[in-house]
PDB file of C-alpha atoms in Angstrom:
ATOM      1  CA  MET Q   1      19.338  -7.752   0.072  1.00 36.00           C
ATOM      2  CA  ASN Q   2      20.232  -6.358   3.463  1.00 36.00           C
ATOM      3  CA  ASP Q   3      17.766  -3.851   4.929  1.00 39.00           C
ATOM      4  CA  VAL Q   4      19.969  -0.928   5.906  1.00 40.00           C
ATOM      5  CA  SER Q   5      17.230   1.711   5.908  1.00 51.00           C
ATOM      6  CA  PRO Q   6      15.018   2.590   8.858  1.00 69.00           C
ATOM      7  CA  SER Q   7      12.213   3.510   6.467  1.00 92.00           C
ATOM      8  CA  TYR Q   8      11.324  -0.023   5.389  1.00 96.00           C
ATOM      9  CA  ARG Q   9      11.521  -3.624   6.519  1.00 96.00           C
ATOM     10  CA  LEU Q  10      12.053  -6.626   4.286  1.00 97.00           C
ATOM     11  CA  ALA Q  11      10.943  -9.798   6.072  1.00 97.00           C
ATOM     12  CA  PRO Q  12      12.283 -12.868   4.273  1.00 98.00           C
ATOM     13  CA  GLY Q  13       9.927 -15.570   3.112  1.00 98.00           C
ATOM     14  CA  ALA Q  14      10.567 -19.050   1.807  1.00 98.00           C
ATOM     15  CA  PRO Q  15      13.384 -19.144  -0.758  1.00 98.00           C
ATOM     16  CA  ASP Q  16      11.030 -20.575  -3.386  1.00 98.00           C
ATOM     17  CA  SER Q  17       8.126 -18.169  -2.807  1.00 98.00           C
ATOM     18  CA  PRO Q  18       7.376 -15.722  -5.630  1.00 98.00           C
ATOM     19  CA  VAL Q  19       5.033 -13.662  -3.440  1.00 98.00           C
ATOM     20  CA  ILE Q  20       5.847 -10.289  -1.901  1.00 98.00           C
ATOM     21  CA  LEU Q  21       3.213  -8.827   0.413  1.00 98.00           C
ATOM     22  CA  HIS Q  22       3.721  -5.087   0.085  1.00 98.00           C
ATOM     23  CA  VAL Q  23       2.399  -2.989   3.005  1.00 98.00           C
ATOM     24  CA  PRO Q  24       3.000   0.702   2.252  1.00 98.00           C
ATOM     25  CA  HIS Q  25       0.526   2.592   4.440  1.00 98.00           C
ATOM     26  CA  SER Q  26       0.320   0.865   7.829  1.00 98.00           C
ATOM     27  CA  SER Q  27       2.650   3.078   9.890  1.00 98.00           C
ATOM     28  CA  ARG Q  28       1.955   6.294  11.803  1.00 97.00           C
ATOM     29  CA  ALA Q  29       5.650   7.094  12.405  1.00 97.00           C
ATOM     30  CA  ILE Q  30       6.948  10.527  11.363  1.00 97.00           C
ATOM     31  CA  PRO Q  31      10.570  11.539  12.050  1.00 96.00           C
ATOM     32  CA  ALA Q  32      10.866  14.649  14.208  1.00 96.00           C
ATOM     33  CA  ASP Q  33      12.573  16.714  11.521  1.00 95.00           C
ATOM     34  CA  VAL Q  34       9.825  15.827   9.032  1.00 97.00           C
ATOM     35  CA  ARG Q  35       7.163  16.689  11.615  1.00 97.00           C
ATOM     36  CA  THR Q  36       8.420  20.280  11.729  1.00 97.00           C
ATOM     37  CA  GLY Q  37       7.375  20.755   8.104  1.00 97.00           C
ATOM     38  CA  ILE Q  38       3.747  19.795   8.833  1.00 98.00           C
ATOM     39  CA  VAL Q  39       1.536  22.710   9.906  1.00 98.00           C
ATOM     40  CA  LEU Q  40      -1.100  20.704  11.829  1.00 98.00           C
ATOM     41  CA  ASP Q  41      -1.011  20.807  15.606  1.00 98.00           C
ATOM     42  CA  ASP Q  42      -0.541  17.502  17.409  1.00 98.00           C
ATOM     43  CA  ALA Q  43      -4.234  16.784  17.913  1.00 98.00           C
ATOM     44  CA  ALA Q  44      -5.074  17.538  14.276  1.00 98.00           C
ATOM     45  CA  LEU Q  45      -2.159  15.422  13.104  1.00 98.00           C
ATOM     46  CA  GLU Q  46      -3.399  12.468  15.158  1.00 98.00           C
ATOM     47  CA  ARG Q  47      -6.850  12.828  13.591  1.00 98.00           C
ATOM     48  CA  GLU Q  48      -5.306  12.960  10.132  1.00 98.00           C
ATOM     49  CA  LEU Q  49      -3.276   9.834  10.845  1.00 98.00           C
ATOM     50  CA  ASP Q  50      -6.486   8.092  11.947  1.00 98.00           C
ATOM     51  CA  HIS Q  51      -7.988   8.797   8.522  1.00 98.00           C
ATOM     52  CA  ILE Q  52      -4.993   8.280   6.246  1.00 97.00           C
ATOM     53  CA  THR Q  53      -3.309   5.253   7.819  1.00 98.00           C
ATOM     54  CA  ASP Q  54      -4.206   1.747   6.678  1.00 98.00           C
ATOM     55  CA  ALA Q  55      -4.257   0.623  10.284  1.00 98.00           C
ATOM     56  CA  HIS Q  56      -3.345  -2.966  11.177  1.00 98.00           C
ATOM     57  CA  THR Q  57      -2.480  -3.950   7.590  1.00 98.00           C
ATOM     58  CA  ALA Q  58       1.032  -4.957   8.669  1.00 98.00           C
ATOM     59  CA  ALA Q  59      -0.567  -7.287  11.220  1.00 98.00           C
ATOM     60  CA  ILE Q  60      -2.848  -8.704   8.522  1.00 98.00           C
ATOM     61  CA  ALA Q  61       0.164  -9.399   6.297  1.00 98.00           C
ATOM     62  CA  GLU Q  62       2.224 -10.964   9.083  1.00 98.00           C
ATOM     63  CA  THR Q  63      -0.646 -13.183  10.249  1.00 98.00           C
ATOM     64  CA  ALA Q  64      -1.291 -14.285   6.677  1.00 98.00           C
ATOM     65  CA  ALA Q  65       2.406 -14.990   6.119  1.00 98.00           C
ATOM     66  CA  ALA Q  66       2.545 -17.163   9.244  1.00 98.00           C
ATOM     67  CA  ARG Q  67      -0.448 -19.170   8.054  1.00 98.00           C
ATOM     68  CA  SER Q  68       0.701 -19.683   4.482  1.00 98.00           C
ATOM     69  CA  ALA Q  69       1.985 -23.105   3.478  1.00 98.00           C
ATOM     70  CA  THR Q  70       4.926 -21.386   1.757  1.00 98.00           C
ATOM     71  CA  ARG Q  71       5.783 -18.218   3.634  1.00 98.00           C
ATOM     72  CA  PRO Q  72       5.691 -15.116   1.416  1.00 98.00           C
ATOM     73  CA  TRP Q  73       8.141 -12.249   1.612  1.00 98.00           C
ATOM     74  CA  GLN Q  74       6.959  -9.005   3.202  1.00 98.00           C
ATOM     75  CA  PHE Q  75       8.025  -5.481   2.330  1.00 98.00           C
ATOM     76  CA  VAL Q  76       6.664  -3.061   4.942  1.00 98.00           C
ATOM     77  CA  ASN Q  77       6.936   0.714   5.067  1.00 98.00           C
ATOM     78  CA  ARG Q  78       8.043   1.748   8.555  1.00 97.00           C
ATOM     79  CA  LEU Q  79       7.049   5.392   8.086  1.00 98.00           C
ATOM     80  CA  SER Q  80       3.737   7.133   7.611  1.00 98.00           C
ATOM     81  CA  ARG Q  81       2.626   7.985   4.106  1.00 98.00           C
ATOM     82  CA  LEU Q  82       2.610  11.593   5.371  1.00 98.00           C
ATOM     83  CA  VAL Q  83       6.420  11.418   5.100  1.00 98.00           C
ATOM     84  CA  VAL Q  84       6.314  10.218   1.491  1.00 98.00           C
ATOM     85  CA  ASP Q  85       3.805   8.008  -0.250  1.00 97.00           C
ATOM     86  CA  PRO Q  86       5.888   5.313  -1.966  1.00 97.00           C
ATOM     87  CA  GLU Q  87       3.017   4.324  -4.254  1.00 96.00           C
ATOM     88  CA  ARG Q  88       2.620   7.663  -5.981  1.00 95.00           C
ATOM     89  CA  PHE Q  89       4.418   8.676  -9.146  1.00 90.00           C
ATOM     90  CA  PRO Q  90       7.107  11.180  -8.085  1.00 88.00           C
ATOM     91  CA  ASP Q  91       6.310  13.515 -10.990  1.00 85.00           C
ATOM     92  CA  GLU Q  92       3.515  15.057 -13.058  1.00 83.00           C
ATOM     93  CA  ARG Q  93       2.106  11.631 -14.013  1.00 90.00           C
ATOM     94  CA  GLU Q  94       0.473  11.416 -10.576  1.00 89.00           C
ATOM     95  CA  GLU Q  95      -3.247  12.272 -10.744  1.00 91.00           C
ATOM     96  CA  MET Q  96      -3.440  12.850  -6.984  1.00 92.00           C
ATOM     97  CA  LEU Q  97      -1.394  16.025  -7.433  1.00 91.00           C
ATOM     98  CA  ALA Q  98      -4.767  17.578  -8.222  1.00 92.00           C
ATOM     99  CA  VAL Q  99      -5.659  17.348  -4.526  1.00 94.00           C
ATOM    100  CA  GLY Q 100      -2.194  17.973  -3.109  1.00 92.00           C
ATOM    101  CA  MET Q 101      -1.437  14.316  -2.510  1.00 95.00           C
ATOM    102  CA  GLY Q 102       1.410  13.386  -4.800  1.00 95.00           C
ATOM    103  CA  ALA Q 103       4.463  11.592  -3.479  1.00 96.00           C
ATOM    104  CA  VAL Q 104       4.806  14.320  -0.830  1.00 97.00           C
ATOM    105  CA  TYR Q 105       1.425  15.438   0.505  1.00 98.00           C
ATOM    106  CA  THR Q 106       0.655  19.125   0.892  1.00 97.00           C
ATOM    107  CA  ARG Q 107      -3.040  18.668   1.725  1.00 97.00           C
ATOM    108  CA  THR Q 108      -4.957  16.408   4.105  1.00 98.00           C
ATOM    109  CA  THR Q 109      -7.728  13.889   3.534  1.00 97.00           C
ATOM    110  CA  HIS Q 110     -10.157  16.790   4.042  1.00 96.00           C
ATOM    111  CA  ARG Q 111      -8.240  19.024   1.598  1.00 96.00           C
ATOM    112  CA  GLU Q 112      -6.861  21.237   4.337  1.00 97.00           C
ATOM    113  CA  VAL Q 113      -3.280  22.518   4.441  1.00 98.00           C
ATOM    114  CA  LEU Q 114      -0.758  19.894   5.584  1.00 98.00           C
ATOM    115  CA  ARG Q 115       2.413  21.612   4.372  1.00 98.00           C
ATOM    116  CA  PRO Q 116       2.749  25.263   3.356  1.00 95.00           C
ATOM    117  CA  ASP Q 117       2.196  26.368  -0.237  1.00 89.00           C
ATOM    118  CA  GLY Q 118       5.451  26.223  -2.160  1.00 90.00           C
ATOM    119  CA  HIS Q 119       6.828  23.418  -0.004  1.00 93.00           C
ATOM    120  CA  ASP Q 120       9.787  21.739  -1.718  1.00 95.00           C
ATOM    121  CA  GLY Q 121       9.227  18.001  -1.461  1.00 95.00           C
ATOM    122  CA  GLN Q 122      12.356  17.038  -3.364  1.00 96.00           C
ATOM    123  CA  PRO Q 123      14.536  16.485  -0.271  1.00 97.00           C
ATOM    124  CA  LEU Q 124      11.970  13.993   1.052  1.00 97.00           C
ATOM    125  CA  ILE Q 125      11.852  12.291  -2.340  1.00 96.00           C
ATOM    126  CA  GLU Q 126      15.618  11.895  -2.305  1.00 96.00           C
ATOM    127  CA  ARG Q 127      15.852  10.855   1.339  1.00 96.00           C
ATOM    128  CA  TYR Q 128      12.941   8.426   1.531  1.00 97.00           C
ATOM    129  CA  PHE Q 129      11.092   7.807  -1.735  1.00 96.00           C
ATOM    130  CA  ALA Q 130      14.036   6.942  -3.981  1.00 96.00           C
ATOM    131  CA  PRO Q 131      15.717   4.456  -1.592  1.00 95.00           C
ATOM    132  CA  TYR Q 132      12.381   2.796  -0.876  1.00 97.00           C
ATOM    133  CA  ALA Q 133      11.603   2.409  -4.580  1.00 96.00           C
ATOM    134  CA  ALA Q 134      15.073   0.998  -5.219  1.00 96.00           C
ATOM    135  CA  ALA Q 135      14.686  -1.520  -2.386  1.00 96.00           C
ATOM    136  CA  VAL Q 136      11.300  -2.765  -3.635  1.00 97.00           C
ATOM    137  CA  THR Q 137      12.783  -3.067  -7.116  1.00 98.00           C
ATOM    138  CA  ASP Q 138      15.653  -5.116  -5.706  1.00 98.00           C
ATOM    139  CA  ALA Q 139      13.206  -7.387  -3.855  1.00 98.00           C
ATOM    140  CA  VAL Q 140      11.272  -8.043  -7.055  1.00 98.00           C
ATOM    141  CA  THR Q 141      14.484  -8.565  -9.040  1.00 98.00           C
ATOM    142  CA  GLU Q 142      15.685 -11.152  -6.555  1.00 98.00           C
ATOM    143  CA  ARG Q 143      12.416 -13.080  -6.803  1.00 98.00           C
ATOM    144  CA  LEU Q 144      12.716 -13.038 -10.608  1.00 98.00           C
ATOM    145  CA  GLU Q 145      16.299 -14.261 -10.496  1.00 98.00           C
ATOM    146  CA  THR Q 146      15.556 -16.945  -7.904  1.00 98.00           C
ATOM    147  CA  VAL Q 147      12.085 -18.180  -8.813  1.00 98.00           C
ATOM    148  CA  GLY Q 148      11.546 -16.829 -12.327  1.00 98.00           C
ATOM    149  CA  ARG Q 149       8.491 -14.772 -11.401  1.00 98.00           C
ATOM    150  CA  ALA Q 150       7.287 -12.282  -8.814  1.00 98.00           C
ATOM    151  CA  VAL Q 151       3.786 -11.669  -7.488  1.00 98.00           C
ATOM    152  CA  VAL Q 152       3.305  -8.381  -5.651  1.00 98.00           C
ATOM    153  CA  ILE Q 153       0.195  -8.360  -3.462  1.00 98.00           C
ATOM    154  CA  ASP Q 154      -0.434  -4.845  -2.218  1.00 98.00           C
ATOM    155  CA  VAL Q 155      -2.178  -4.838   1.187  1.00 98.00           C
ATOM    156  CA  HIS Q 156      -4.345  -1.777   1.879  1.00 98.00           C
ATOM    157  CA  SER Q 157      -7.515  -0.673   3.603  1.00 98.00           C
ATOM    158  CA  TYR Q 158     -10.007   2.108   2.967  1.00 98.00           C
ATOM    159  CA  PRO Q 159     -12.723   3.922   4.934  1.00 97.00           C
ATOM    160  CA  THR Q 160     -16.358   2.899   4.815  1.00 97.00           C
ATOM    161  CA  GLU Q 161     -17.427   6.428   3.906  1.00 96.00           C
ATOM    162  CA  PRO Q 162     -15.563   8.412   1.229  1.00 96.00           C
ATOM    163  CA  LEU Q 163     -13.193  11.156   2.310  1.00 95.00           C
ATOM    164  CA  PRO Q 164     -12.984  14.506   0.495  1.00 94.00           C
ATOM    165  CA  TYR Q 165      -9.590  13.760  -1.059  1.00 94.00           C
ATOM    166  CA  GLU Q 166     -10.878  10.761  -3.033  1.00 93.00           C
ATOM    167  CA  LEU Q 167     -11.050  11.447  -6.758  1.00 89.00           C
ATOM    168  CA  HIS Q 168     -13.279   8.436  -7.433  1.00 86.00           C
ATOM    169  CA  GLY Q 169     -15.209   8.192  -4.200  1.00 87.00           C
ATOM    170  CA  ASP Q 170     -18.650   8.129  -5.803  1.00 89.00           C
ATOM    171  CA  GLY Q 171     -18.352   4.515  -7.006  1.00 92.00           C
ATOM    172  CA  PRO Q 172     -19.110   1.231  -5.235  1.00 95.00           C
ATOM    173  CA  ARG Q 173     -17.384   0.554  -1.900  1.00 97.00           C
ATOM    174  CA  PRO Q 174     -17.457  -3.246  -1.575  1.00 98.00           C
ATOM    175  CA  PRO Q 175     -16.105  -5.075   1.493  1.00 98.00           C
ATOM    176  CA  VAL Q 176     -13.054  -6.008  -0.586  1.00 98.00           C
ATOM    177  CA  CYS Q 177     -11.832  -3.970  -3.546  1.00 98.00           C
ATOM    178  CA  LEU Q 178      -9.388  -5.678  -5.910  1.00 98.00           C
ATOM    179  CA  GLY Q 179      -7.057  -3.309  -7.726  1.00 98.00           C
ATOM    180  CA  HIS Q 180      -6.377  -4.605 -11.226  1.00 96.00           C
ATOM    181  CA  ASP Q 181      -3.864  -3.636 -13.906  1.00 97.00           C
ATOM    182  CA  ASP Q 182      -4.473  -4.682 -17.516  1.00 97.00           C
ATOM    183  CA  PHE Q 183      -0.854  -5.715 -18.059  1.00 98.00           C
ATOM    184  CA  HIS Q 184       0.231  -7.029 -14.661  1.00 98.00           C
ATOM    185  CA  THR Q 185      -2.899  -8.693 -13.273  1.00 98.00           C
ATOM    186  CA  PRO Q 186      -3.594 -12.009 -15.026  1.00 98.00           C
ATOM    187  CA  ALA Q 187      -7.190 -13.215 -15.085  1.00 98.00           C
ATOM    188  CA  ASP Q 188      -6.367 -16.235 -12.938  1.00 98.00           C
ATOM    189  CA  LEU Q 189      -4.814 -14.054 -10.211  1.00 98.00           C
ATOM    190  CA  LEU Q 190      -7.933 -11.909 -10.095  1.00 98.00           C
ATOM    191  CA  GLU Q 191     -10.154 -14.988  -9.942  1.00 98.00           C
ATOM    192  CA  GLN Q 192      -8.075 -16.540  -7.162  1.00 98.00           C
ATOM    193  CA  ALA Q 193      -8.511 -13.331  -5.156  1.00 98.00           C
ATOM    194  CA  ARG Q 194     -12.257 -13.317  -5.755  1.00 98.00           C
ATOM    195  CA  LYS Q 195     -12.479 -16.854  -4.432  1.00 98.00           C
ATOM    196  CA  ALA Q 196     -10.265 -16.184  -1.414  1.00 98.00           C
ATOM    197  CA  PHE Q 197     -12.262 -13.134  -0.324  1.00 98.00           C
ATOM    198  CA  ALA Q 198     -15.708 -14.376  -1.314  1.00 97.00           C
ATOM    199  CA  GLY Q 199     -16.863 -14.723   2.296  1.00 96.00           C
ATOM    200  CA  PHE Q 200     -16.881 -11.017   3.200  1.00 97.00           C
ATOM    201  CA  GLY Q 201     -20.042  -9.976   1.396  1.00 95.00           C
ATOM    202  CA  GLY Q 202     -18.707  -9.269  -2.065  1.00 93.00           C
ATOM    203  CA  THR Q 203     -15.672  -8.074  -3.979  1.00 97.00           C
ATOM    204  CA  GLY Q 204     -15.350  -5.367  -6.580  1.00 97.00           C
ATOM    205  CA  VAL Q 205     -12.685  -4.371  -9.069  1.00 97.00           C
ATOM    206  CA  ASN Q 206     -11.005  -0.957  -9.267  1.00 97.00           C
ATOM    207  CA  SER Q 207     -13.578   0.866  -7.139  1.00 96.00           C
ATOM    208  CA  PRO Q 208     -13.134   3.015  -5.183  1.00 95.00           C
ATOM    209  CA  PHE Q 209      -9.382   2.576  -5.784  1.00 95.00           C
ATOM    210  CA  ALA Q 210      -7.849   1.247  -8.967  1.00 95.00           C
ATOM    211  CA  GLY Q 211      -4.643  -0.312 -10.194  1.00 95.00           C
ATOM    212  CA  THR Q 212      -1.800  -1.884  -8.293  1.00 97.00           C
ATOM    213  CA  TYR Q 213       1.845  -1.324  -7.460  1.00 97.00           C
ATOM    214  CA  VAL Q 214       4.676  -2.465  -9.717  1.00 97.00           C
ATOM    215  CA  PRO Q 215       8.229  -1.065  -9.559  1.00 96.00           C
ATOM    216  CA  LEU Q 216       8.761   1.324 -12.451  1.00 94.00           C
ATOM    217  CA  ARG Q 217      11.625  -0.757 -13.861  1.00 97.00           C
ATOM    218  CA  TYR Q 218       9.141  -3.518 -14.636  1.00 98.00           C
ATOM    219  CA  TYR Q 219       5.928  -1.553 -15.080  1.00 96.00           C
ATOM    220  CA  GLY Q 220       4.272  -2.267 -18.404  1.00 96.00           C
ATOM    221  CA  ASN Q 221       7.169  -4.244 -19.831  1.00 98.00           C
ATOM    222  CA  ASP Q 222       7.760  -7.490 -17.906  1.00 98.00           C
ATOM    223  CA  PRO Q 223       4.899  -9.988 -17.652  1.00 98.00           C
ATOM    224  CA  ARG Q 224       6.889 -12.096 -15.193  1.00 98.00           C
ATOM    225  CA  VAL Q 225       5.867  -9.510 -12.600  1.00 98.00           C
ATOM    226  CA  SER Q 226       2.218  -9.872 -11.707  1.00 98.00           C
ATOM    227  CA  ALA Q 227       0.457  -7.721  -9.155  1.00 98.00           C
ATOM    228  CA  LEU Q 228      -2.837  -7.198  -7.384  1.00 98.00           C
ATOM    229  CA  MET Q 229      -4.027  -4.646  -4.840  1.00 98.00           C
ATOM    230  CA  ILE Q 230      -6.187  -5.820  -1.956  1.00 98.00           C
ATOM    231  CA  GLU Q 231      -8.230  -2.994  -0.384  1.00 98.00           C
ATOM    232  CA  ILE Q 232     -10.142  -4.107   2.717  1.00 98.00           C
ATOM    233  CA  ARG Q 233     -12.999  -1.833   3.763  1.00 98.00           C
ATOM    234  CA  ARG Q 234     -12.146  -0.899   7.316  1.00 98.00           C
ATOM    235  CA  ASP Q 235     -15.459  -1.784   8.940  1.00 98.00           C
ATOM    236  CA  VAL Q 236     -14.716  -5.398   7.979  1.00 98.00           C
ATOM    237  CA  TYR Q 237     -11.899  -5.674  10.532  1.00 98.00           C
ATOM    238  CA  MET Q 238     -11.537  -2.555  12.731  1.00 98.00           C
ATOM    239  CA  SER Q 239     -13.214   0.394  14.438  1.00 98.00           C
ATOM    240  CA  GLU Q 240     -13.085   3.579  12.396  1.00 98.00           C
ATOM    241  CA  PRO Q 241     -11.264   5.887  12.258  1.00 97.00           C
ATOM    242  CA  GLY Q 242      -7.978   4.662  13.629  1.00 97.00           C
ATOM    243  CA  GLY Q 243      -9.455   2.352  16.250  1.00 98.00           C
ATOM    244  CA  PRO Q 244      -8.571  -1.148  17.380  1.00 98.00           C
ATOM    245  CA  ALA Q 245      -8.772  -4.245  15.258  1.00 98.00           C
ATOM    246  CA  GLY Q 246     -11.608  -6.701  15.753  1.00 97.00           C
ATOM    247  CA  PRO Q 247     -12.126 -10.384  14.992  1.00 95.00           C
ATOM    248  CA  GLY Q 248     -12.403  -9.572  11.312  1.00 97.00           C
ATOM    249  CA  LEU Q 249      -8.633  -9.122  11.154  1.00 98.00           C
ATOM    250  CA  ASP Q 250      -8.096 -12.816  11.722  1.00 98.00           C
ATOM    251  CA  GLU Q 251     -10.625 -13.674   9.026  1.00 98.00           C
ATOM    252  CA  VAL Q 252      -9.076 -11.263   6.529  1.00 98.00           C
ATOM    253  CA  ALA Q 253      -5.617 -12.680   7.236  1.00 98.00           C
ATOM    254  CA  GLY Q 254      -6.935 -16.192   6.652  1.00 98.00           C
ATOM    255  CA  ALA Q 255      -8.338 -15.174   3.274  1.00 98.00           C
ATOM    256  CA  LEU Q 256      -5.053 -13.530   2.332  1.00 98.00           C
ATOM    257  CA  ALA Q 257      -3.168 -16.691   3.295  1.00 98.00           C
ATOM    258  CA  GLN Q 258      -5.544 -18.667   1.068  1.00 98.00           C
ATOM    259  CA  LEU Q 259      -4.713 -16.331  -1.817  1.00 98.00           C
ATOM    260  CA  VAL Q 260      -0.974 -16.624  -1.161  1.00 98.00           C
ATOM    261  CA  ASP Q 261      -1.228 -20.416  -1.217  1.00 98.00           C
ATOM    262  CA  ALA Q 262      -3.239 -20.384  -4.448  1.00 98.00           C
ATOM    263  CA  VAL Q 263      -0.728 -18.056  -6.108  1.00 98.00           C
ATOM    264  CA  THR Q 264       2.283 -19.995  -4.890  1.00 97.00           C
ATOM    265  CA  GLY Q 265       0.728 -23.235  -6.073  1.00 88.00           C
TER     266      GLY Q 265
END
């Protein structure tokens, strides 16, 4: 499982760990040739990155990994989700297409133009999305072959106040939102997460963001792959939008390490 792509980083964990901390939205990096296809000027692009980036989530994952009794694996996207969003369906199944935010975004968080109408996103899908998806699939496959199970913990954050692009932004916005899937999120995994994050003022399930990430090869058909999305409300650990982390980051990382240890068991 050699990482030969600049678009992602696989950080090895303990050989016997089933856990993969997946961090898809932490980067602000956009290759120069991709930048030319984005119509925003530099200042507007920086503002958009402030809103759309799950800032400091890679640091949360790394701090949690270092604190875990059995170090988990980490799969981290090195590029901004404005290049491609690896967690979207790459076709018409993706509900966020309704607001121009499928695998390749054409609209911003405020529903303004990001890429011109008629933009062909297929080259970006082929260049970035497909290799990324294949690499995550390989990481999960290796955990299954080595340990017999895989637990994907998706590490995200979300803004305190809803942004115009959100399709379900009118629901509760708890300090910690737990994204649950009926097939891939066992009840005990959800309960372990509730316990680990109980100290932040409350957890909720599937609001304002729902579901979790599972490679399509295993989605809905292999119960050995379990998954949970952790969405940390940004005021818990950072200044919004796009500002520095605060002491809450250390506390969030400690809770995530507690969850990793409970899952690894």
